[in-house]
N, C-alpha and C. Protein backbone atom coordinates (compact mmCIF):
# COMPACT_ATOMS: atom_id res chain seq x y z
N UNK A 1 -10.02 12.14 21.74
CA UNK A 1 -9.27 13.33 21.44
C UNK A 1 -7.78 13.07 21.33
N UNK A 2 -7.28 12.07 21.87
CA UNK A 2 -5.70 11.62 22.14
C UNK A 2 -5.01 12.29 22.29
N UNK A 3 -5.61 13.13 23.55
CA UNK A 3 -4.32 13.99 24.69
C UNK A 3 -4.00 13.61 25.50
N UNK A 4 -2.44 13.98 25.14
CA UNK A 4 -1.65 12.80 26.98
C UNK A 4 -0.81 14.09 27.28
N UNK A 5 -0.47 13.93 28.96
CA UNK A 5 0.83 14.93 29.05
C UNK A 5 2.43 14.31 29.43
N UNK A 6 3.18 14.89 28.84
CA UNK A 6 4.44 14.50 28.64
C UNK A 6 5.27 15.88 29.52
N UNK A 7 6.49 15.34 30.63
CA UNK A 7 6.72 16.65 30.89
C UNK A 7 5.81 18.42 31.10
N UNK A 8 4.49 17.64 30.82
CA UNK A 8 3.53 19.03 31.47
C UNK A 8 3.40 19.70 29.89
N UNK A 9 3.82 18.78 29.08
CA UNK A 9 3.23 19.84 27.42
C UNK A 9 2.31 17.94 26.94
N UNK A 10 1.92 19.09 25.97
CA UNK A 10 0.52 18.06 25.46
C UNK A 10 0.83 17.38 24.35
N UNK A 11 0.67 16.38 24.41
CA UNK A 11 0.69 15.11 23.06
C UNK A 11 -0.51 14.96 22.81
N UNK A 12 -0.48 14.99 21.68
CA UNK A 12 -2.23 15.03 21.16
C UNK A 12 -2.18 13.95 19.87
N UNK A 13 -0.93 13.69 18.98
CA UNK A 13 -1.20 13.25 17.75
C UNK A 13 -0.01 11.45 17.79
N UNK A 14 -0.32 11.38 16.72
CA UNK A 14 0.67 10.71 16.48
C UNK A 14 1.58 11.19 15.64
N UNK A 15 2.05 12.24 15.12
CA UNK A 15 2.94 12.66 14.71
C UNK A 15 3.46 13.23 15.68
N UNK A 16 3.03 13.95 16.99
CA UNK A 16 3.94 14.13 18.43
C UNK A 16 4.63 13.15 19.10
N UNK A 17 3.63 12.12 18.93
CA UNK A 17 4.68 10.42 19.52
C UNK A 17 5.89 10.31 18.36
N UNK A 18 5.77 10.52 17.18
CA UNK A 18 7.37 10.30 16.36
C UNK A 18 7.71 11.78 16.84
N UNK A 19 7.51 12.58 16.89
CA UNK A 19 8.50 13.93 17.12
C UNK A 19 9.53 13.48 18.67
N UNK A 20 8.59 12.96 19.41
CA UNK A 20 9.29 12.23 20.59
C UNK A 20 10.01 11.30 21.11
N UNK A 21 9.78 9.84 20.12
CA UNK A 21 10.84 9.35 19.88
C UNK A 21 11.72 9.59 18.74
N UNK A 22 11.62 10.48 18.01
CA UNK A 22 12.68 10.69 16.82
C UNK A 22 13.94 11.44 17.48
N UNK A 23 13.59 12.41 18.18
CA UNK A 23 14.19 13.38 19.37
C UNK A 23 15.14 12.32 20.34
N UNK A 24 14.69 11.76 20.60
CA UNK A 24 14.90 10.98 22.03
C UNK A 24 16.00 10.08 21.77
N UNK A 25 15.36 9.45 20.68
CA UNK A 25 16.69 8.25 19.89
C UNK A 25 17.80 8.97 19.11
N UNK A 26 17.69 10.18 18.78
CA UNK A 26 18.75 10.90 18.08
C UNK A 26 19.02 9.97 17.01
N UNK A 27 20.72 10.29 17.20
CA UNK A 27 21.86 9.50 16.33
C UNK A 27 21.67 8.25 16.87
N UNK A 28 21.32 7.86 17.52
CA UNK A 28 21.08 6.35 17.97
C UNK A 28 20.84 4.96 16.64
N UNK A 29 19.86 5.66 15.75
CA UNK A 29 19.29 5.15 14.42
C UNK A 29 19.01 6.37 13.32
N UNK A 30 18.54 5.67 12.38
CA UNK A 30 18.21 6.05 11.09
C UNK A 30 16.53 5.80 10.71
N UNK A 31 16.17 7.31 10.89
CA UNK A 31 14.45 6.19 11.10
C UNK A 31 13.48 7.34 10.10
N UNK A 32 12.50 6.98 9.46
CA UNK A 32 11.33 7.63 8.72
C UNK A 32 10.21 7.60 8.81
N UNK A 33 9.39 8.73 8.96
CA UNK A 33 8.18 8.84 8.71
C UNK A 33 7.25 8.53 7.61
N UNK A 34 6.01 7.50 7.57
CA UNK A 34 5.72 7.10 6.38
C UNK A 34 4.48 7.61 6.05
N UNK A 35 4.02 8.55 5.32
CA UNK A 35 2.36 9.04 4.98
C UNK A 35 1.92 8.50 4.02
N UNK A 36 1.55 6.80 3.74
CA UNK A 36 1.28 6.14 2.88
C UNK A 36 -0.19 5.93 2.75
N UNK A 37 -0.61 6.60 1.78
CA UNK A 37 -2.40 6.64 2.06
C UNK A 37 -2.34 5.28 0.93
N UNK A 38 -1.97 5.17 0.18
CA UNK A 38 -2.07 4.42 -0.89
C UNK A 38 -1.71 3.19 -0.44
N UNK A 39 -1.14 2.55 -0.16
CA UNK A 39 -0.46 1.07 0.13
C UNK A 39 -0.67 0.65 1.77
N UNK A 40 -2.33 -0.17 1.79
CA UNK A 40 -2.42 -0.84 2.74
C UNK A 40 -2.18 -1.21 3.78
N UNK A 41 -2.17 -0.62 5.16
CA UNK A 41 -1.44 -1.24 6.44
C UNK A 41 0.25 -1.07 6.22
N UNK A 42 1.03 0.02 5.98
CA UNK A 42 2.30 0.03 5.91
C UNK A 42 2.57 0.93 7.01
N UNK A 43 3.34 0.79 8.46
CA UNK A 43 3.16 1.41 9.03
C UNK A 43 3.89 2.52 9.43
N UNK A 44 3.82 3.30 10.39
CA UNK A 44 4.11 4.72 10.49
C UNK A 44 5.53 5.17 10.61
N UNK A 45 6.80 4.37 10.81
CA UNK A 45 7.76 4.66 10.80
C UNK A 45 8.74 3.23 10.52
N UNK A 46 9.52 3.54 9.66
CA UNK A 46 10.80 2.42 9.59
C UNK A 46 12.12 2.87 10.34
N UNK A 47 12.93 2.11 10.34
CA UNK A 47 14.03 2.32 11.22
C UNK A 47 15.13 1.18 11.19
N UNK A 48 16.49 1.79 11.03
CA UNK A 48 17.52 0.73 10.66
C UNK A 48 18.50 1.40 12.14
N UNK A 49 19.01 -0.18 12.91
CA UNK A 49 19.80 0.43 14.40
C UNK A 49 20.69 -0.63 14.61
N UNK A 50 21.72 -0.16 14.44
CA UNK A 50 22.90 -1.23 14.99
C UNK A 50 22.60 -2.14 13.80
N UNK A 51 22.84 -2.23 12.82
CA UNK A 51 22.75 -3.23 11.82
C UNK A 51 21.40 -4.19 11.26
N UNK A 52 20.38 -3.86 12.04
CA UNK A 52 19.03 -4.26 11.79
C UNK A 52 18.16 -3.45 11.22
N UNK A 53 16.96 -3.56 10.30
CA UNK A 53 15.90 -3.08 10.46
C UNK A 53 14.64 -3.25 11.19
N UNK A 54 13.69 -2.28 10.44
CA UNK A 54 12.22 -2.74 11.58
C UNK A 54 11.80 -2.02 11.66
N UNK A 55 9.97 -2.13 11.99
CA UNK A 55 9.11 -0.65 11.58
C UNK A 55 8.55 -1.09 12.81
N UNK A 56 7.56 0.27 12.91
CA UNK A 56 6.95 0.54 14.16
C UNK A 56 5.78 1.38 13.69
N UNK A 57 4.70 0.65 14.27
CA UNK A 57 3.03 1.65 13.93
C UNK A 57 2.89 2.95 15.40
N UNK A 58 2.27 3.64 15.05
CA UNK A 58 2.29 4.32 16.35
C UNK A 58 1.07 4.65 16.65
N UNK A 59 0.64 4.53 17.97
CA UNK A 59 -0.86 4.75 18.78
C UNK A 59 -0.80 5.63 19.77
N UNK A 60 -2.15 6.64 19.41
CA UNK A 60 -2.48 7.22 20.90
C UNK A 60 -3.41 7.34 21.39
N UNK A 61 -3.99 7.15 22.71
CA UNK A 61 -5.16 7.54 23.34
C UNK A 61 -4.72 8.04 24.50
N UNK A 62 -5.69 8.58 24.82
CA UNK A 62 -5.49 9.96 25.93
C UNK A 62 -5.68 9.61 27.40
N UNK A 63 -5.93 8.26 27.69
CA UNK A 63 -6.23 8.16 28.63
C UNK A 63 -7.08 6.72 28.81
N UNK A 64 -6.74 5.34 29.70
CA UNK A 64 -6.67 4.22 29.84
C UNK A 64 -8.55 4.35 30.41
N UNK A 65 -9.16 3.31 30.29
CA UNK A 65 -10.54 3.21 30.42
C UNK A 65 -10.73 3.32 31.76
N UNK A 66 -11.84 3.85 32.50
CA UNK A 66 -12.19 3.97 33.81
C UNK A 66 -12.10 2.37 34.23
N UNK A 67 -12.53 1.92 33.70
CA UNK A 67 -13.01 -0.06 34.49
C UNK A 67 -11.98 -0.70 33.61
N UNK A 68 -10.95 -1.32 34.77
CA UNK A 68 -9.81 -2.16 34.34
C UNK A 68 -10.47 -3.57 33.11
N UNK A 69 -11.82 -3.46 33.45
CA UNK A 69 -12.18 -4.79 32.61
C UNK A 69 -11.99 -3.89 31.37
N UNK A 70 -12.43 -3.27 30.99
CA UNK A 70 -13.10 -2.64 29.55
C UNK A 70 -11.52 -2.56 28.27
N UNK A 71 -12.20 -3.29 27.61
CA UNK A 71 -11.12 -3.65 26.44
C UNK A 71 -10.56 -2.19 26.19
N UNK A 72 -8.98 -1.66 25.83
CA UNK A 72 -8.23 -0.92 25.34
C UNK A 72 -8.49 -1.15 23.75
N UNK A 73 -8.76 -0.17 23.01
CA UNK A 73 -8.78 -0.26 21.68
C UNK A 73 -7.60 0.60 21.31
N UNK A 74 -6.76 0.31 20.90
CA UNK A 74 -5.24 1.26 20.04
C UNK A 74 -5.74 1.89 19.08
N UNK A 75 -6.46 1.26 18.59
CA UNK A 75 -7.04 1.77 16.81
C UNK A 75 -6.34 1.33 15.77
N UNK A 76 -5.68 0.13 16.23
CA UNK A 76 -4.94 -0.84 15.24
C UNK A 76 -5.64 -1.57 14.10
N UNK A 77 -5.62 -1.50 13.24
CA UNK A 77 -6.62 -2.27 12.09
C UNK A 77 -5.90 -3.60 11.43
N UNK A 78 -6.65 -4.16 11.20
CA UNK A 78 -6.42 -5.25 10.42
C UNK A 78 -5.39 -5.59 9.53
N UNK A 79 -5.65 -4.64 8.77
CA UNK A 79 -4.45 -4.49 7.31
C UNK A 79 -3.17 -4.32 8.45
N UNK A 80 -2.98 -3.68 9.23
CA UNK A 80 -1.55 -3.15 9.38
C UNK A 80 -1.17 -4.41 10.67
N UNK A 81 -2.32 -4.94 11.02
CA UNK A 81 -1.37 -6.16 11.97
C UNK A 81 -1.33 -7.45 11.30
N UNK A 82 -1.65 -7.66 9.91
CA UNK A 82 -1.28 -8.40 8.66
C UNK A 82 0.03 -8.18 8.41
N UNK A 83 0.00 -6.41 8.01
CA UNK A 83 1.60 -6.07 7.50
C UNK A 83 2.87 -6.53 8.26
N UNK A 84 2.21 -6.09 9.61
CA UNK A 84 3.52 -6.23 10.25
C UNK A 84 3.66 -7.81 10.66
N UNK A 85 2.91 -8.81 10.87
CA UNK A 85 3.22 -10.28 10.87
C UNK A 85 4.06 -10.61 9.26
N UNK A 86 3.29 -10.39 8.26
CA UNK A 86 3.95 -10.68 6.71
C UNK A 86 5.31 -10.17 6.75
N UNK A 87 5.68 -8.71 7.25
CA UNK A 87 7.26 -8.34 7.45
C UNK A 87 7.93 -9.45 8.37
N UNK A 88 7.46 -9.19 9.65
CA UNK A 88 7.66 -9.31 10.90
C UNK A 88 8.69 -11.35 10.52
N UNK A 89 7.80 -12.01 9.70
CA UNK A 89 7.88 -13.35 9.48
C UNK A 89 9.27 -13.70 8.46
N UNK A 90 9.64 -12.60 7.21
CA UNK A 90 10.80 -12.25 5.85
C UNK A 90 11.42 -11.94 6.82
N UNK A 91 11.11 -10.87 7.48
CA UNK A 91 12.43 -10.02 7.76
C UNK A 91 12.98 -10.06 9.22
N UNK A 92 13.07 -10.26 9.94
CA UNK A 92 13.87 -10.45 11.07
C UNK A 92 12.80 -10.22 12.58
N UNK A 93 11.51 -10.32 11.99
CA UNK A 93 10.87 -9.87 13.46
C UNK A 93 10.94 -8.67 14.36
N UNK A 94 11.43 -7.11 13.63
CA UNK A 94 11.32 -6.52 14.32
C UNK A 94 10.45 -5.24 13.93
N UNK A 95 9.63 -5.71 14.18
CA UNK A 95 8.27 -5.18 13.88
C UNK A 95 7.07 -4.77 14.82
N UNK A 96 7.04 -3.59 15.30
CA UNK A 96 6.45 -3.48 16.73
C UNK A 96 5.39 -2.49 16.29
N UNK A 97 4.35 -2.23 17.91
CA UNK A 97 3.10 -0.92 17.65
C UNK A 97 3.43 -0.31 18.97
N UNK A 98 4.18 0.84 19.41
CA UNK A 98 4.21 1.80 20.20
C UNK A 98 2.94 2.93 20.43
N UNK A 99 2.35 2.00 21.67
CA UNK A 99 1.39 2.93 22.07
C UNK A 99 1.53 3.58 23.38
N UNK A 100 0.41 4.97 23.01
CA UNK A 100 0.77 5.69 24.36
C UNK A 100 -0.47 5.89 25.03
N UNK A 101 -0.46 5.98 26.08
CA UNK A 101 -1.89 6.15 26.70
C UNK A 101 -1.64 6.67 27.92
N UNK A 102 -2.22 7.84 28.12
CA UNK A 102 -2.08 8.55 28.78
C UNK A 102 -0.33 9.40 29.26
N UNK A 103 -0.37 8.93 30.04
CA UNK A 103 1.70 8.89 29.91
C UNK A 103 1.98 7.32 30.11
N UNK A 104 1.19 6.86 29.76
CA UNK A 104 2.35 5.44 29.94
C UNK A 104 2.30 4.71 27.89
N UNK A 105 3.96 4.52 27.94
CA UNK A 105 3.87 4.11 26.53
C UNK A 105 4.30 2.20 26.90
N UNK A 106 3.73 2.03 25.65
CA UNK A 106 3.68 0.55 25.51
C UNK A 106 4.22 -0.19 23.81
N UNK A 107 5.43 -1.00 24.37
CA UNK A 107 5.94 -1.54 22.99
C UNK A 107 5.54 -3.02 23.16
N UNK A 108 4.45 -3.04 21.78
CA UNK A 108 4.28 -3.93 21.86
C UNK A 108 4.65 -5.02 20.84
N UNK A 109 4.94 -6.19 20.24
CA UNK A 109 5.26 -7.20 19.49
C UNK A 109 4.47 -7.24 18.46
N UNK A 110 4.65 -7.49 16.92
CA UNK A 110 4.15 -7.85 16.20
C UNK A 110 2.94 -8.90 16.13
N UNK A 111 3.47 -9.68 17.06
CA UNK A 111 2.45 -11.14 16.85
C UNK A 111 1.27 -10.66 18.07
N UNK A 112 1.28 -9.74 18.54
CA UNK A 112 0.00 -9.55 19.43
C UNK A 112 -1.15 -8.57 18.46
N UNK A 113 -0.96 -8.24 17.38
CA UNK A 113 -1.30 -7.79 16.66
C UNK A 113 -2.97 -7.96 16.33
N UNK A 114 -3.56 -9.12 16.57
CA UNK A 114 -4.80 -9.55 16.51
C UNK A 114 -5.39 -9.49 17.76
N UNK A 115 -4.87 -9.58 18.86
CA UNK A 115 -5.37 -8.87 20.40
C UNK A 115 -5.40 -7.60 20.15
N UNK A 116 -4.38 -7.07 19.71
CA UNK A 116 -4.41 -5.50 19.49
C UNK A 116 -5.89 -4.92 18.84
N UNK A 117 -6.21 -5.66 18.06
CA UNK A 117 -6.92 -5.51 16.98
C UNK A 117 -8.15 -5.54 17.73
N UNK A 118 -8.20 -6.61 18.09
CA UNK A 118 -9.72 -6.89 19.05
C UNK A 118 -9.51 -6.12 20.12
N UNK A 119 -9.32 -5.68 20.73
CA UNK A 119 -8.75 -4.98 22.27
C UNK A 119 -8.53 -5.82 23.39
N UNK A 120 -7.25 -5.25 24.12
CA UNK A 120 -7.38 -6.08 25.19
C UNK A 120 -7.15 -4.77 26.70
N UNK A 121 -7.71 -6.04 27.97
CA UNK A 121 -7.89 -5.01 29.17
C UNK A 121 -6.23 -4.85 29.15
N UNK A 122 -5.69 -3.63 30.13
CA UNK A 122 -5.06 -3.35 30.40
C UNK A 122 -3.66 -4.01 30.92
N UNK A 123 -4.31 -5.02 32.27
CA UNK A 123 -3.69 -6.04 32.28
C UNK A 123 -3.47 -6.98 31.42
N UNK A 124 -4.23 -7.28 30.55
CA UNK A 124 -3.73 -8.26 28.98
C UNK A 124 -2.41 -7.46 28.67
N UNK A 125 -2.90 -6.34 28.09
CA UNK A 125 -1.78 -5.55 27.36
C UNK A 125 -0.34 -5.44 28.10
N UNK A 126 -0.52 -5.22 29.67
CA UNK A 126 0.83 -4.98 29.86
C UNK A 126 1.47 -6.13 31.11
N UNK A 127 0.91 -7.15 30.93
CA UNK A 127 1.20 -8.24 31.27
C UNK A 127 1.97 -9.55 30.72
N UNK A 128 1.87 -8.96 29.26
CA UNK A 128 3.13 -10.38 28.25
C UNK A 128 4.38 -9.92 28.85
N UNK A 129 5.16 -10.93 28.29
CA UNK A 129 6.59 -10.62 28.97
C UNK A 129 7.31 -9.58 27.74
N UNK A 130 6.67 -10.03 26.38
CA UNK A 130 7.26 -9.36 25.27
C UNK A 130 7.18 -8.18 25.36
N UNK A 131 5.96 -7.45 26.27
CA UNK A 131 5.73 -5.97 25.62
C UNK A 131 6.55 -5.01 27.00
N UNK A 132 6.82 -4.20 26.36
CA UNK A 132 8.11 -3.25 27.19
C UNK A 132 6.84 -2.44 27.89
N UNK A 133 6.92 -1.79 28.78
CA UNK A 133 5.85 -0.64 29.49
C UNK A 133 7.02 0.47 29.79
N UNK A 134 6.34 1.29 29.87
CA UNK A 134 7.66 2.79 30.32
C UNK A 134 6.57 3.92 30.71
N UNK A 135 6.38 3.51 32.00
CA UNK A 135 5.71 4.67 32.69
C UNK A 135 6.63 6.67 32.94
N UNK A 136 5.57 7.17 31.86
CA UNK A 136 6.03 8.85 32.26
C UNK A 136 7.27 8.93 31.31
N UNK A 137 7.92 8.30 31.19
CA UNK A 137 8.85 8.75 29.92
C UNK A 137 9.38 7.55 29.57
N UNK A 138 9.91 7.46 28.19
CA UNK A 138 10.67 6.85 27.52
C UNK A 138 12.20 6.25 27.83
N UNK A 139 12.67 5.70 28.64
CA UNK A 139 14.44 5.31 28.81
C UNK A 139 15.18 4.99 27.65
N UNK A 140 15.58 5.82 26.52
CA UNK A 140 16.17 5.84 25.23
C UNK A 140 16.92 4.30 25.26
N UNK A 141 18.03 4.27 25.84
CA UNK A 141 18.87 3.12 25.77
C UNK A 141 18.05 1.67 25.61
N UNK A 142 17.22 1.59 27.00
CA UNK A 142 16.29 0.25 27.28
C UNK A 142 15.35 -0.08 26.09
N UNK A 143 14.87 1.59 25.71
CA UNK A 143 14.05 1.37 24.31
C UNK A 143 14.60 0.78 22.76
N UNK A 144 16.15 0.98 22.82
CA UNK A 144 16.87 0.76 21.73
C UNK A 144 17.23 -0.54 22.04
N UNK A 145 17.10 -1.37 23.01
CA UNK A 145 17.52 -2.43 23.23
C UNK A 145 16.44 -3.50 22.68
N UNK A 146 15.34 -3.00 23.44
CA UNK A 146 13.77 -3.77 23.14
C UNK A 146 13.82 -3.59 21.39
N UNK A 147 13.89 -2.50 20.73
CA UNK A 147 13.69 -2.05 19.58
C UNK A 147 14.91 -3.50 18.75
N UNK A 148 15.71 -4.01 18.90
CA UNK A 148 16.69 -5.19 18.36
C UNK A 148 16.58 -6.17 19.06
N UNK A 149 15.54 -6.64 20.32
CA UNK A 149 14.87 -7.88 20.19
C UNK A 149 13.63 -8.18 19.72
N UNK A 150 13.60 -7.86 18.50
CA UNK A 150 12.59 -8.52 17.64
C UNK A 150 12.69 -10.22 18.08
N UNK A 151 11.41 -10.61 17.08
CA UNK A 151 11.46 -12.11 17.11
C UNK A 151 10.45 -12.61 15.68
N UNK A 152 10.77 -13.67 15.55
CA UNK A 152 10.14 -14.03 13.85
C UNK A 152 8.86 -15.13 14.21
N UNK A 153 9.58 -15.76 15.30
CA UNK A 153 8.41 -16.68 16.08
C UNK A 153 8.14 -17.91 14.82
């Protein structure tokens, strides 16, 4: 169903996760929503900050699996953790998948993109050093920071 609660109101979509960081980051950046049915794995928002670009896919599920073993699925597909390695590799590496689950959001790196894909437990997911965690809300600044350490790898 991909309902989470935020502040005690309901996130249900992924167009509520960009209403929330679009809000949050303000004037911070310059960022767009992409409804690309046509063109393959292009993902859900671009964004230019402090002199960089870089896109970001966005995920939600409502709530982390009862048994810490049981793989996390984002609902990341193939095509789009292609896209974002093929960007991620030209363009400066900053190319991420912001997921949310339950209230805890997770930024994660381009190049995990094929774990993503396959699922990983919980502890996989928020155990790299690359991927940011932000339990219950978002810290705008820390997020804009993570958001310009990309990497091309």
């Amino acid at each position: 169903s991909g309902q989470s609660l935020r502040g005690g109101n309901i996130m249900s979509t992924e167009a509520s996760l960009w209403r929330y960081i679009r809000d949050g980051m303000g004037s911070r950046w310059h960022a767009q929503r992409h409804e690309d049915r046509l063109s393959a794995g292009v993902p859900d928002v671009s964004f230019a900050l402090d002199g960089v670009d870089g896109w970001l896919e966005l995920k939600v599920l409502s709530r982390w699996p009862t048994r810490p073993e049981t793989p996390v699925r984002l609902g990341l597909r193939a095509d789009q953790a292609l896209w974002l390695r093929d960007r991620a590799k030209v363009g400066g590496g900053r190319c991420w998948v912001l997921g949310q689950v339950g209230r805890d959001y997770m930024l994660l790196p381009w190049w995990r993109g094929p774990a993503i894909v396959a699922g990983l437990t919980r502890v996989q997911m928020e155990g790299d050093f690359r991927t940011r965690v932000f339990r219950g809300r978002i810290p705008w600044e820390v997020f804009t920071e993570a958001l310009l350490g990309g990497t091309r790898l």
